[in-house]
Amino acid sequence: MPFGHDMVHSLATVVELVNTSPSTRGDEGLSSLADLQAFVESREISGVHTLTTRDLGQVRIVREAFHRVFTATDQPTAVRTLNNLLAGTRITPRLTEHDGHALHVHYFANDATLAEHVAADCGVALAHLLVEGEAERLRTCSAPDCDRVFVDESRNRSRVYCDSRTCGNRMHVAAYRARRRA
Ligand SMILES: [Zn+2]
Ligand SMILES: [Zn+2]
């Protein structure tokens, strides 16, 4: 994929966020402030102030909006859904080279909440993906009992499972057993 490192990082962040949702993994992956803090640390989200339960609620709302972009049945629906999200987000492009990272653009405002931060940076990353005509790379896992989302970064857009080591491997084993029984 012809996407820069920042964009790949933001797309991985939105995937990880959406996959904390009860509608993708079956239970609430962001049930406490500790969960939210762990997400911030695992995704190295910068400039985050002390988190409150208000942040937790706001991030869950943004998360569900992002999930709707992933599950949109066609590009116009994805565009409309993303535009709704972007319309409610303050976006302030700013060049930065914090923490030893190469010069890159932040889209969240200086005083952004965590939800605004994620909505701005991940929202812009998804916008670029749609502009590149790559909406079909936004996928939901094909395993029958898994609703996790992922971004298919494979060259020939052939990836169907959220994780080849878990769902992919599980499904291959199931197919192998089915063949042996036949
Ligand atoms: Zn940064
Ligand atoms: Zn899966």
Coordinates of N, CA, C and O and ligand atoms in Angstrom, one line a residue:
M1 N 0.9 -1.2 0.0 CA 0.0 0.0 0.0 C 0.9 1.2 0.0 O 1.9 1.3 0.7
P2 N 0.5 2.2 -0.8 CA 1.4 3.4 -0.9 C 1.1 4.4 0.2 O 1.0 5.6 0.0
F3 N 1.0 3.9 1.4 CA 0.7 4.8 2.5 C 1.9 5.0 3.4 O 2.6 4.0 3.7
G4 N 2.0 6.2 3.9 CA 3.2 6.5 4.8 C 3.0 5.9 6.2 O 2.0 5.4 6.5
H5 N 4.1 6.0 6.9 CA 4.1 5.4 8.2 C 3.0 5.9 9.2 O 2.4 5.1 9.9
D6 N 2.8 7.2 9.2 CA 1.8 7.8 10.1 C 0.4 7.2 9.8 O -0.3 6.9 10.7
M7 N 0.2 7.1 8.5 CA -1.2 6.6 8.1 C -1.3 5.2 8.5 O -2.4 4.8 9.0
V8 N -0.3 4.4 8.3 CA -0.4 3.0 8.7 C -0.6 2.9 10.2 O -1.4 2.1 10.7
H9 N 0.1 3.7 10.9 CA 0.0 3.7 12.4 C -1.4 4.1 12.8 O -2.0 3.5 13.6
S10 N -2.0 5.2 12.2 CA -3.3 5.6 12.5 C -4.4 4.5 12.1 O -5.3 4.3 12.9
L11 N -4.1 3.8 11.0 CA -5.1 2.8 10.6 C -5.0 1.6 11.6 O -6.0 1.1 12.0
A12 N -3.8 1.3 12.1 CA -3.7 0.2 13.1 C -4.4 0.6 14.4 O -5.0 -0.2 15.1
T13 N -4.3 1.9 14.7 CA -4.9 2.4 15.9 C -6.5 2.3 15.8 O -7.1 1.8 16.8
V14 N -7.0 2.7 14.7 CA -8.5 2.6 14.6 C -8.9 1.1 14.6 O -10.0 0.8 15.1
V15 N -8.1 0.3 14.0 CA -8.5 -1.2 14.0 C -8.5 -1.7 15.5 O -9.4 -2.3 15.9
E16 N -7.4 -1.3 16.2 CA -7.4 -1.8 17.6 C -8.5 -1.2 18.4 O -9.1 -1.9 19.2
L17 N -8.9 0.0 18.1 CA -10.0 0.7 18.9 C -11.3 -0.1 18.5 O -12.0 -0.4 19.5
V18 N -11.6 -0.2 17.3 CA -12.9 -0.8 16.9 C -13.0 -2.3 17.4 O -14.0 -2.7 17.9
N19 N -11.8 -2.9 17.5 CA -11.8 -4.3 18.0 C -11.9 -4.4 19.5 O -11.9 -5.5 20.1
T20 N -12.1 -3.3 20.2 CA -12.4 -3.4 21.6 C -13.9 -3.3 21.8 O -14.4 -3.4 23.0
S21 N -14.7 -3.2 20.7 CA -16.1 -3.0 20.8 C -16.9 -4.3 21.1 O -16.5 -5.3 20.6
P22 N -17.9 -4.3 21.9 CA -18.7 -5.5 22.1 C -19.3 -6.0 20.8 O -19.5 -7.2 20.6
S23 N -19.5 -5.1 19.8 CA -20.1 -5.6 18.5 C -19.0 -6.3 17.6 O -19.4 -6.9 16.6
T24 N -17.7 -6.2 18.0 CA -16.7 -6.9 17.2 C -16.2 -8.1 18.0 O -15.9 -9.2 17.5
R25 N -16.0 -7.9 19.3 CA -15.3 -9.0 20.1 C -16.2 -9.7 21.1 O -15.8 -10.6 21.8
G26 N -17.5 -9.3 21.2 CA -18.4 -10.0 22.0 C -18.6 -9.4 23.4 O -19.7 -9.5 24.0
D27 N -17.5 -8.8 24.0 CA -17.7 -8.1 25.2 C -17.0 -6.8 25.2 O -16.3 -6.5 24.2
E28 N -17.2 -5.9 26.2 CA -16.6 -4.6 26.2 C -15.1 -4.6 26.5 O -14.8 -5.0 27.6
G29 N -14.3 -4.2 25.6 CA -12.9 -4.2 25.8 C -12.4 -2.9 26.4 O -11.2 -2.8 26.9
L30 N -13.2 -1.9 26.5 CA -12.9 -0.7 27.2 C -13.9 -0.5 28.3 O -14.8 0.4 28.3
S31 N -13.8 -1.4 29.3 CA -14.8 -1.3 30.4 C -14.3 -0.5 31.6 O -15.1 -0.1 32.4
S32 N -13.1 0.0 31.6 CA -12.6 0.8 32.7 C -11.6 1.8 32.2 O -11.1 1.7 31.1
L33 N -11.2 2.7 33.1 CA -10.2 3.7 32.7 C -8.8 3.0 32.5 O -8.0 3.5 31.7
A34 N -8.6 1.9 33.2 CA -7.4 1.2 33.1 C -7.3 0.6 31.7 O -6.2 0.6 31.0
D35 N -8.4 0.1 31.1 CA -8.4 -0.4 29.8 C -8.1 0.7 28.8 O -7.4 0.5 27.8
L36 N -8.7 1.9 29.0 CA -8.5 3.0 28.1 C -7.0 3.5 28.2 O -6.4 3.7 27.2
Q37 N -6.5 3.5 29.4 CA -5.0 3.9 29.6 C -4.1 2.9 28.8 O -3.2 3.2 28.2
A38 N -4.5 1.6 28.9 CA -3.7 0.5 28.3 C -3.7 0.7 26.7 O -2.7 0.6 26.0
F39 N -4.9 1.1 26.2 CA -5.1 1.4 24.8 C -4.2 2.6 24.4 O -3.5 2.5 23.4
V40 N -4.2 3.6 25.2 CA -3.4 4.8 24.9 C -1.9 4.5 24.8 O -1.2 4.9 23.9
E41 N -1.5 3.6 25.8 CA -0.1 3.3 25.8 C 0.3 2.3 24.7 O 1.3 2.5 24.1
S42 N -0.6 1.4 24.4 CA -0.2 0.4 23.4 C -0.2 1.1 22.0 O 0.6 0.7 21.2
R43 N -1.0 2.1 21.8 CA -1.0 2.8 20.5 C -0.1 4.1 20.6 O 0.0 4.8 19.6
E44 N 0.6 4.3 21.7 CA 1.5 5.4 21.8 C 0.9 6.7 21.4 O 1.4 7.5 20.6
I45 N -0.3 7.0 21.9 CA -1.1 8.2 21.6 C -0.5 9.3 22.5 O -0.4 9.2 23.7
S46 N 0.0 10.4 21.8 CA 0.8 11.4 22.5 C -0.2 12.5 23.1 O -1.3 12.6 22.6
G47 N 0.3 13.3 24.0 CA -0.4 14.5 24.5 C -1.7 14.2 25.2 O -2.6 15.0 25.2
V48 N -1.8 13.0 25.8 CA -3.1 12.7 26.5 C -3.0 13.1 28.0 O -2.0 12.8 28.6
H49 N -4.0 13.9 28.4 CA -4.0 14.3 29.8 C -4.7 13.2 30.7 O -5.0 12.2 30.2
T50 N -4.9 13.5 31.9 CA -5.5 12.6 32.8 C -6.9 12.1 32.3 O -7.7 13.0 31.9
L51 N -7.1 10.8 32.2 CA -8.4 10.3 31.6 C -9.5 10.3 32.7 O -9.2 10.0 33.8
T52 N -10.7 10.5 32.2 CA -11.8 10.4 33.1 C -12.9 9.5 32.5 O -12.7 9.1 31.3
T53 N -13.9 9.2 33.2 CA -15.0 8.4 32.7 C -15.7 9.0 31.5 O -16.3 8.4 30.7
R54 N -15.6 10.4 31.5 CA -16.1 11.1 30.3 C -15.4 10.7 29.1 O -16.0 10.5 28.0
D55 N -14.1 10.6 29.2 CA -13.3 10.2 28.0 C -13.7 8.8 27.6 O -13.8 8.6 26.4
L56 N -13.9 8.0 28.5 CA -14.3 6.6 28.2 C -15.6 6.6 27.4 O -15.7 5.9 26.3
G57 N -16.6 7.3 27.8 CA -17.9 7.4 27.1 C -17.7 8.0 25.7 O -18.2 7.5 24.7
Q58 N -16.9 9.1 25.6 CA -16.7 9.7 24.3 C -15.9 8.8 23.3 O -16.3 8.8 22.1
V59 N -14.9 8.1 23.8 CA -14.1 7.2 23.0 C -15.0 6.1 22.5 O -14.9 5.7 21.3
R60 N -15.9 5.6 23.3 CA -16.8 4.5 22.9 C -17.7 5.0 21.7 O -18.0 4.2 20.8
I61 N -18.2 6.2 21.8 CA -19.1 6.8 20.8 C -18.3 6.9 19.4 O -18.8 6.5 18.4
V62 N -17.1 7.4 19.5 CA -16.2 7.6 18.3 C -15.9 6.2 17.7 O -16.0 6.0 16.5
R63 N -15.7 5.2 18.6 CA -15.4 3.9 18.2 C -16.5 3.3 17.4 O -16.3 2.7 16.3
E64 N -17.8 3.5 17.8 CA -18.9 2.9 17.1 C -19.1 3.6 15.7 O -19.4 2.9 14.8
A65 N -18.8 4.9 15.7 CA -18.8 5.6 14.4 C -17.8 5.0 13.4 O -18.1 4.8 12.2
F66 N -16.6 4.8 13.9 CA -15.6 4.1 13.1 C -16.0 2.7 12.6 O -15.7 2.3 11.5
H67 N -16.6 2.0 13.5 CA -17.1 0.7 13.1 C -18.0 0.7 12.0 O -18.0 -0.1 11.1
R68 N -18.9 1.8 12.0 CA -19.8 1.9 10.9 C -19.1 2.2 9.6 O -19.6 1.8 8.5
V69 N -18.0 2.9 9.6 CA -17.2 3.1 8.4 C -16.7 1.7 7.9 O -16.8 1.4 6.7
F70 N -16.2 0.9 8.8 CA -15.7 -0.4 8.3 C -16.8 -1.3 7.8 O -16.5 -2.1 6.9
T71 N -18.0 -1.2 8.3 CA -19.0 -2.1 7.9 C -19.9 -1.6 6.8 O -20.9 -2.2 6.4
A72 N -19.6 -0.3 6.4 CA -20.4 0.3 5.3 C -20.5 -0.7 4.1 O -19.4 -1.3 3.7
T73 N -21.6 -0.8 3.5 CA -21.8 -1.8 2.4 C -21.2 -1.3 1.1 O -21.0 -2.1 0.2
D74 N -21.1 0.0 0.9 CA -20.5 0.5 -0.3 C -19.8 1.8 0.0 O -19.9 2.4 1.1
Q75 N -19.0 2.3 -1.0 CA -18.2 3.5 -0.8 C -19.0 4.7 -0.4 O -18.6 5.5 0.5
P76 N -20.1 5.0 -1.1 CA -20.9 6.2 -0.8 C -21.4 6.2 0.7 O -21.3 7.2 1.4
T77 N -21.7 5.0 1.2 CA -22.1 4.9 2.6 C -20.9 5.2 3.5 O -21.0 5.9 4.5
A78 N -19.8 4.6 3.2 CA -18.5 4.8 4.0 C -18.2 6.3 4.0 O -17.9 6.9 5.0
V79 N -18.3 7.0 2.8 CA -18.0 8.4 2.7 C -19.0 9.2 3.6 O -18.6 10.1 4.3
R80 N -20.3 8.9 3.5 CA -21.3 9.7 4.3 C -21.0 9.5 5.8 O -21.0 10.4 6.5
T81 N -20.7 8.3 6.2 CA -20.5 8.0 7.6 C -19.3 8.7 8.1 O -19.3 9.3 9.2
L82 N -18.2 8.6 7.3 CA -17.0 9.3 7.7 C -17.1 10.8 7.8 O -16.7 11.5 8.7
N83 N -17.9 11.3 6.8 CA -18.1 12.8 6.8 C -18.9 13.2 8.0 O -18.6 14.3 8.6
N84 N -19.8 12.4 8.4 CA -20.6 12.8 9.7 C -19.6 12.8 10.9 O -19.7 13.8 11.7
L85 N -18.7 11.9 10.9 CA -17.8 11.9 12.0 C -16.8 13.1 11.9 O -16.6 13.8 12.9
L86 N -16.3 13.4 10.8 CA -15.4 14.5 10.6 C -16.0 15.8 10.9 O -15.4 16.7 11.4
A87 N -17.3 15.9 10.5 CA -18.1 17.2 10.7 C -18.1 17.5 12.2 O -18.2 18.7 12.5
G88 N -18.1 16.5 13.1 CA -18.2 16.8 14.5 C -16.8 16.9 15.1 O -16.7 16.8 16.4
T89 N -15.8 16.9 14.4 CA -14.4 16.9 14.9 C -13.6 18.1 14.6 O -13.6 18.5 13.4
R90 N -13.0 18.7 15.6 CA -12.1 19.9 15.3 C -10.8 19.3 14.7 O -10.2 18.4 15.3
I91 N -10.4 19.8 13.6 CA -9.2 19.4 13.0 C -8.2 20.5 12.7 O -8.6 21.5 12.1
T92 N -7.0 20.4 13.3 CA -6.0 21.5 13.2 C -4.7 20.9 12.8 O -3.9 20.4 13.6
P93 N -4.4 20.9 11.5 CA -3.1 20.3 11.0 C -1.9 21.0 11.6 O -1.9 22.3 11.7
R94 N -0.9 20.3 12.1 CA 0.3 20.9 12.7 C 1.4 20.0 12.5 O 1.4 18.8 12.8
L95 N 2.6 20.5 12.1 CA 3.8 19.7 11.9 C 4.5 19.5 13.2 O 4.5 20.5 14.0
T96 N 5.0 18.3 13.5 CA 5.6 18.1 14.7 C 6.7 17.0 14.6 O 6.6 16.2 13.6
E97 N 7.7 17.0 15.4 CA 8.7 15.9 15.5 C 8.9 15.5 16.9 O 10.1 15.4 17.3
H98 N 7.8 15.3 17.6 CA 7.9 14.9 19.1 C 8.6 13.5 19.3 O 8.5 12.7 18.4
D99 N 9.1 13.4 20.4 CA 9.6 12.1 20.9 C 10.5 11.3 19.9 O 10.5 10.1 19.8
G100 N 11.3 12.1 19.2 CA 12.3 11.5 18.3 C 11.7 11.0 17.0 O 12.4 10.4 16.2
H101 N 10.4 11.2 16.7 CA 9.8 10.7 15.5 C 10.1 11.7 14.4 O 10.3 12.9 14.6
A102 N 10.2 11.3 13.1 CA 10.4 12.1 12.0 C 9.3 13.1 11.9 O 8.2 12.9 12.4
L103 N 9.5 14.2 11.2 CA 8.5 15.3 11.0 C 7.2 14.7 10.4 O 7.3 13.9 9.4
H104 N 6.1 14.9 11.1 CA 4.8 14.4 10.6 C 3.7 15.4 11.0 O 4.0 16.3 11.7
V105 N 2.5 15.1 10.5 CA 1.4 16.0 10.7 C 0.5 15.5 11.8 O 0.1 14.3 11.7
H106 N 0.2 16.2 12.8 CA -0.9 15.9 13.7 C -2.1 16.7 13.3 O -2.1 17.8 12.9
Y107 N -3.3 16.0 13.4 CA -4.5 16.7 13.0 C -5.4 17.1 14.2 O -6.3 17.9 14.0
F108 N -5.1 16.6 15.4 CA -5.9 16.9 16.5 C -5.5 18.3 17.1 O -4.3 18.7 17.0
A109 N -6.4 19.0 17.6 CA -6.1 20.3 18.2 C -5.3 20.1 19.4 O -5.3 19.1 20.1
N110 N -4.6 21.2 19.8 CA -3.6 21.1 21.0 C -4.3 20.7 22.3 O -3.7 20.0 23.1
D111 N -5.5 21.2 22.5 CA -6.2 20.9 23.7 C -7.3 19.8 23.5 O -8.2 19.7 24.3
A112 N -7.1 18.9 22.5 CA -8.0 17.9 22.2 C -8.2 16.9 23.3 O -7.2 16.6 24.0
T113 N -9.4 16.4 23.4 CA -9.7 15.3 24.3 C -9.2 14.0 23.6 O -8.9 14.1 22.4
L114 N -9.1 12.9 24.3 CA -8.6 11.7 23.6 C -9.6 11.3 22.5 O -9.1 10.9 21.4
A115 N -10.9 11.4 22.7 CA -11.8 11.1 21.6 C -11.6 12.0 20.4 O -11.6 11.5 19.3
E116 N -11.4 13.3 20.6 CA -11.2 14.2 19.5 C -9.9 13.9 18.8 O -9.8 14.0 17.6
H117 N -8.9 13.5 19.6 CA -7.6 13.2 19.0 C -7.7 12.0 18.1 O -7.3 12.0 16.9
V118 N -8.3 10.9 18.6 CA -8.5 9.7 17.8 C -9.4 10.0 16.6 O -9.1 9.5 15.4
A119 N -10.5 10.7 16.8 CA -11.4 11.0 15.7 C -10.7 11.8 14.6 O -10.9 11.5 13.4
A120 N -9.8 12.8 15.0 CA -9.1 13.6 14.0 C -8.1 12.8 13.2 O -8.1 12.7 12.0
D121 N -7.1 12.2 14.0 CA -6.0 11.5 13.3 C -6.5 10.2 12.5 O -6.1 10.0 11.4
C122 N -7.3 9.4 13.1 CA -7.8 8.2 12.5 C -8.8 8.6 11.4 O -8.8 7.9 10.3
G123 N -9.6 9.6 11.6 CA -10.6 10.1 10.6 C -9.9 10.5 9.3 O -10.3 10.2 8.2
V124 N -8.8 11.3 9.5 CA -8.1 11.8 8.3 C -7.4 10.6 7.6 O -7.4 10.5 6.4
A125 N -6.8 9.7 8.3 CA -6.2 8.5 7.7 C -7.2 7.7 6.9 O -7.0 7.3 5.7
L126 N -8.4 7.5 7.4 CA -9.5 6.8 6.7 C -9.9 7.6 5.5 O -10.2 7.1 4.4
A127 N -10.0 8.9 5.6 CA -10.3 9.8 4.5 C -9.4 9.6 3.3 O -9.8 9.4 2.2
H128 N -8.1 9.6 3.7 CA -7.1 9.4 2.6 C -7.3 8.0 1.9 O -7.1 7.8 0.7
L129 N -7.6 7.0 2.8 CA -7.8 5.6 2.2 C -8.9 5.6 1.2 O -8.9 5.0 0.2
L130 N -10.0 6.3 1.6 CA -11.2 6.4 0.7 C -10.8 7.2 -0.6 O -11.2 6.8 -1.7
V131 N -10.1 8.3 -0.4 CA -9.7 9.1 -1.6 C -8.8 8.2 -2.6 O -9.0 8.3 -3.8
E132 N -8.0 7.3 -2.0 CA -7.2 6.5 -2.9 C -8.0 5.3 -3.5 O -7.5 4.5 -4.2
G133 N -9.3 5.3 -3.2 CA -10.2 4.3 -3.8 C -10.0 2.9 -3.1 O -10.2 1.9 -3.7
E134 N -9.5 2.9 -1.9 CA -9.2 1.7 -1.2 C -10.2 1.3 -0.1 O -9.8 0.5 0.8
A135 N -11.4 1.7 -0.2 CA -12.4 1.4 0.8 C -12.6 -0.1 1.0 O -12.8 -0.5 2.1
E136 N -12.4 -0.9 -0.1 CA -12.6 -2.3 0.1 C -11.5 -3.0 1.0 O -11.7 -4.1 1.4
R137 N -10.5 -2.2 1.3 CA -9.5 -2.8 2.2 C -10.0 -2.8 3.7 O -9.4 -3.4 4.5
L138 N -11.1 -2.1 3.9 CA -11.6 -2.1 5.3 C -12.5 -3.3 5.4 O -13.6 -3.4 4.7
R139 N -12.1 -4.3 6.2 CA -12.8 -5.6 6.2 C -13.2 -6.0 7.6 O -12.7 -5.5 8.6
T140 N -14.2 -6.9 7.6 CA -14.5 -7.7 8.8 C -14.1 -9.1 8.6 O -14.2 -9.6 7.5
C141 N -13.6 -9.7 9.6 CA -13.1 -11.1 9.5 C -14.1 -12.1 9.0 O -15.3 -12.0 9.3
S142 N -13.6 -13.0 8.1 CA -14.5 -13.9 7.5 C -14.8 -15.2 8.3 O -15.7 -16.0 7.9
A143 N -14.1 -15.4 9.4 CA -14.4 -16.5 10.3 C -15.8 -16.3 10.8 O -16.2 -15.3 11.2
P144 N -16.6 -17.4 10.8 CA -18.1 -17.3 11.1 C -18.3 -16.8 12.5 O -19.4 -16.1 12.7
D145 N -17.4 -17.0 13.4 CA -17.7 -16.6 14.8 C -16.8 -15.4 15.2 O -16.6 -15.2 16.4
C146 N -16.4 -14.6 14.2 CA -15.5 -13.5 14.5 C -15.9 -12.3 13.8 O -16.2 -12.4 12.6
D147 N -16.1 -11.2 14.5 CA -16.6 -9.9 13.8 C -15.5 -8.8 13.9 O -15.8 -7.7 13.8
R148 N -14.3 -9.2 14.2 CA -13.2 -8.2 14.3 C -12.9 -7.6 12.9 O -13.1 -8.3 11.9
V149 N -12.5 -6.3 13.0 CA -12.2 -5.6 11.7 C -10.7 -5.6 11.5 O -9.9 -5.9 12.4
F150 N -10.3 -5.4 10.2 CA -8.9 -5.2 9.9 C -8.8 -4.4 8.6 O -9.7 -4.2 7.9
V151 N -7.5 -3.9 8.4 CA -7.3 -3.2 7.1 C -6.4 -4.2 6.3 O -5.3 -4.6 6.8
D152 N -6.9 -4.6 5.2 CA -6.1 -5.5 4.3 C -5.0 -4.8 3.6 O -5.3 -4.0 2.7
E153 N -3.8 -5.0 4.1 CA -2.7 -4.3 3.4 C -1.9 -5.2 2.4 O -0.9 -4.8 2.0
S154 N -2.5 -6.3 2.1 CA -1.9 -7.2 1.2 C -1.9 -6.6 -0.2 O -2.8 -5.9 -0.6
R155 N -0.9 -7.0 -1.0 CA -0.8 -6.4 -2.3 C -2.0 -6.7 -3.2 O -2.5 -5.9 -3.9
N156 N -2.5 -8.0 -3.2 CA -3.6 -8.4 -4.0 C -4.9 -8.3 -3.3 O -5.9 -8.9 -3.8
R157 N -5.0 -7.7 -2.2 CA -6.2 -7.5 -1.4 C -6.9 -8.8 -1.2 O -8.1 -8.9 -1.4
S158 N -6.2 -9.8 -0.7 CA -6.7 -11.2 -0.6 C -6.9 -11.6 0.8 O -7.3 -12.7 1.1
R159 N -6.6 -10.7 1.8 CA -6.7 -11.1 3.2 C -8.2 -11.2 3.6 O -8.9 -10.3 3.4
V160 N -8.5 -12.3 4.3 CA -9.9 -12.5 4.7 C -10.1 -12.6 6.2 O -11.2 -12.5 6.7
Y161 N -9.0 -12.9 6.9 CA -9.1 -13.1 8.4 C -8.4 -12.0 9.2 O -7.4 -11.5 8.7
C162 N -9.0 -11.7 10.3 CA -8.4 -10.6 11.1 C -7.0 -10.9 11.5 O -6.2 -10.0 11.6
D163 N -6.6 -12.2 11.7 CA -5.3 -12.5 12.2 C -5.0 -13.9 11.7 O -5.7 -14.9 12.0
S164 N -3.9 -14.1 10.9 CA -3.7 -15.4 10.3 C -3.3 -16.4 11.3 O -3.5 -17.6 11.2
R165 N -2.7 -15.9 12.5 CA -2.3 -16.9 13.5 C -3.5 -17.5 14.3 O -3.4 -18.6 14.7
T166 N -4.5 -16.6 14.4 CA -5.6 -17.1 15.2 C -6.7 -17.6 14.3 O -6.9 -18.8 14.0
C167 N -7.5 -16.6 13.7 CA -8.7 -17.0 12.9 C -8.2 -17.7 11.6 O -8.8 -18.8 11.3
G168 N -7.2 -17.3 11.0 CA -6.7 -17.9 9.7 C -6.4 -19.4 10.0 O -6.8 -20.3 9.3
N169 N -5.6 -19.6 11.0 CA -5.1 -20.9 11.4 C -6.2 -21.8 11.8 O -6.4 -22.9 11.3
R170 N -7.1 -21.3 12.6 CA -8.3 -22.0 13.1 C -9.2 -22.5 11.9 O -9.6 -23.6 11.8
M171 N -9.4 -21.6 10.9 CA -10.2 -21.9 9.8 C -9.5 -22.9 8.9 O -10.2 -23.8 8.3
H172 N -8.2 -22.8 8.7 CA -7.5 -23.8 7.9 C -7.6 -25.2 8.5 O -7.8 -26.2 7.8
V173 N -7.5 -25.2 9.9 CA -7.6 -26.5 10.6 C -9.0 -27.1 10.4 O -9.2 -28.3 10.1
A174 N -10.0 -26.2 10.5 CA -11.4 -26.7 10.3 C -11.6 -27.2 8.9 O -12.3 -28.3 8.7
A175 N -11.1 -26.5 7.9 CA -11.2 -27.0 6.5 C -10.5 -28.3 6.3 O -11.0 -29.2 5.6
Y176 N -9.4 -28.5 6.9 CA -8.6 -29.7 6.8 C -9.4 -30.9 7.3 O -9.5 -31.9 6.7
R177 N -9.9 -30.6 8.5 CA -10.7 -31.7 9.2 C -11.9 -32.1 8.4 O -12.3 -33.2 8.2
A178 N -12.6 -31.0 7.8 CA -13.8 -31.3 7.0 C -13.4 -32.1 5.8 O -14.2 -33.0 5.4
R179 N -12.3 -31.8 5.2 CA -11.8 -32.6 4.0 C -11.5 -34.0 4.4 O -11.9 -35.0 3.7
R180 N -11.0 -34.2 5.6 CA -10.6 -35.6 6.0 C -11.9 -36.4 6.3 O -11.9 -37.6 6.1
R181 N -12.9 -35.7 6.8 CA -14.2 -36.4 7.1 C -14.9 -36.8 5.8 O -15.6 -37.8 5.8
A182 N -14.7 -36.0 4.7 CA -15.5 -36.2 3.5 C -15.0 -37.5 2.8 O -14.0 -38.0 3.0
Ligands
ZN1 ZN 2.9 12.2 16.5
ZN2 ZN -11.2 -13.1 13.2

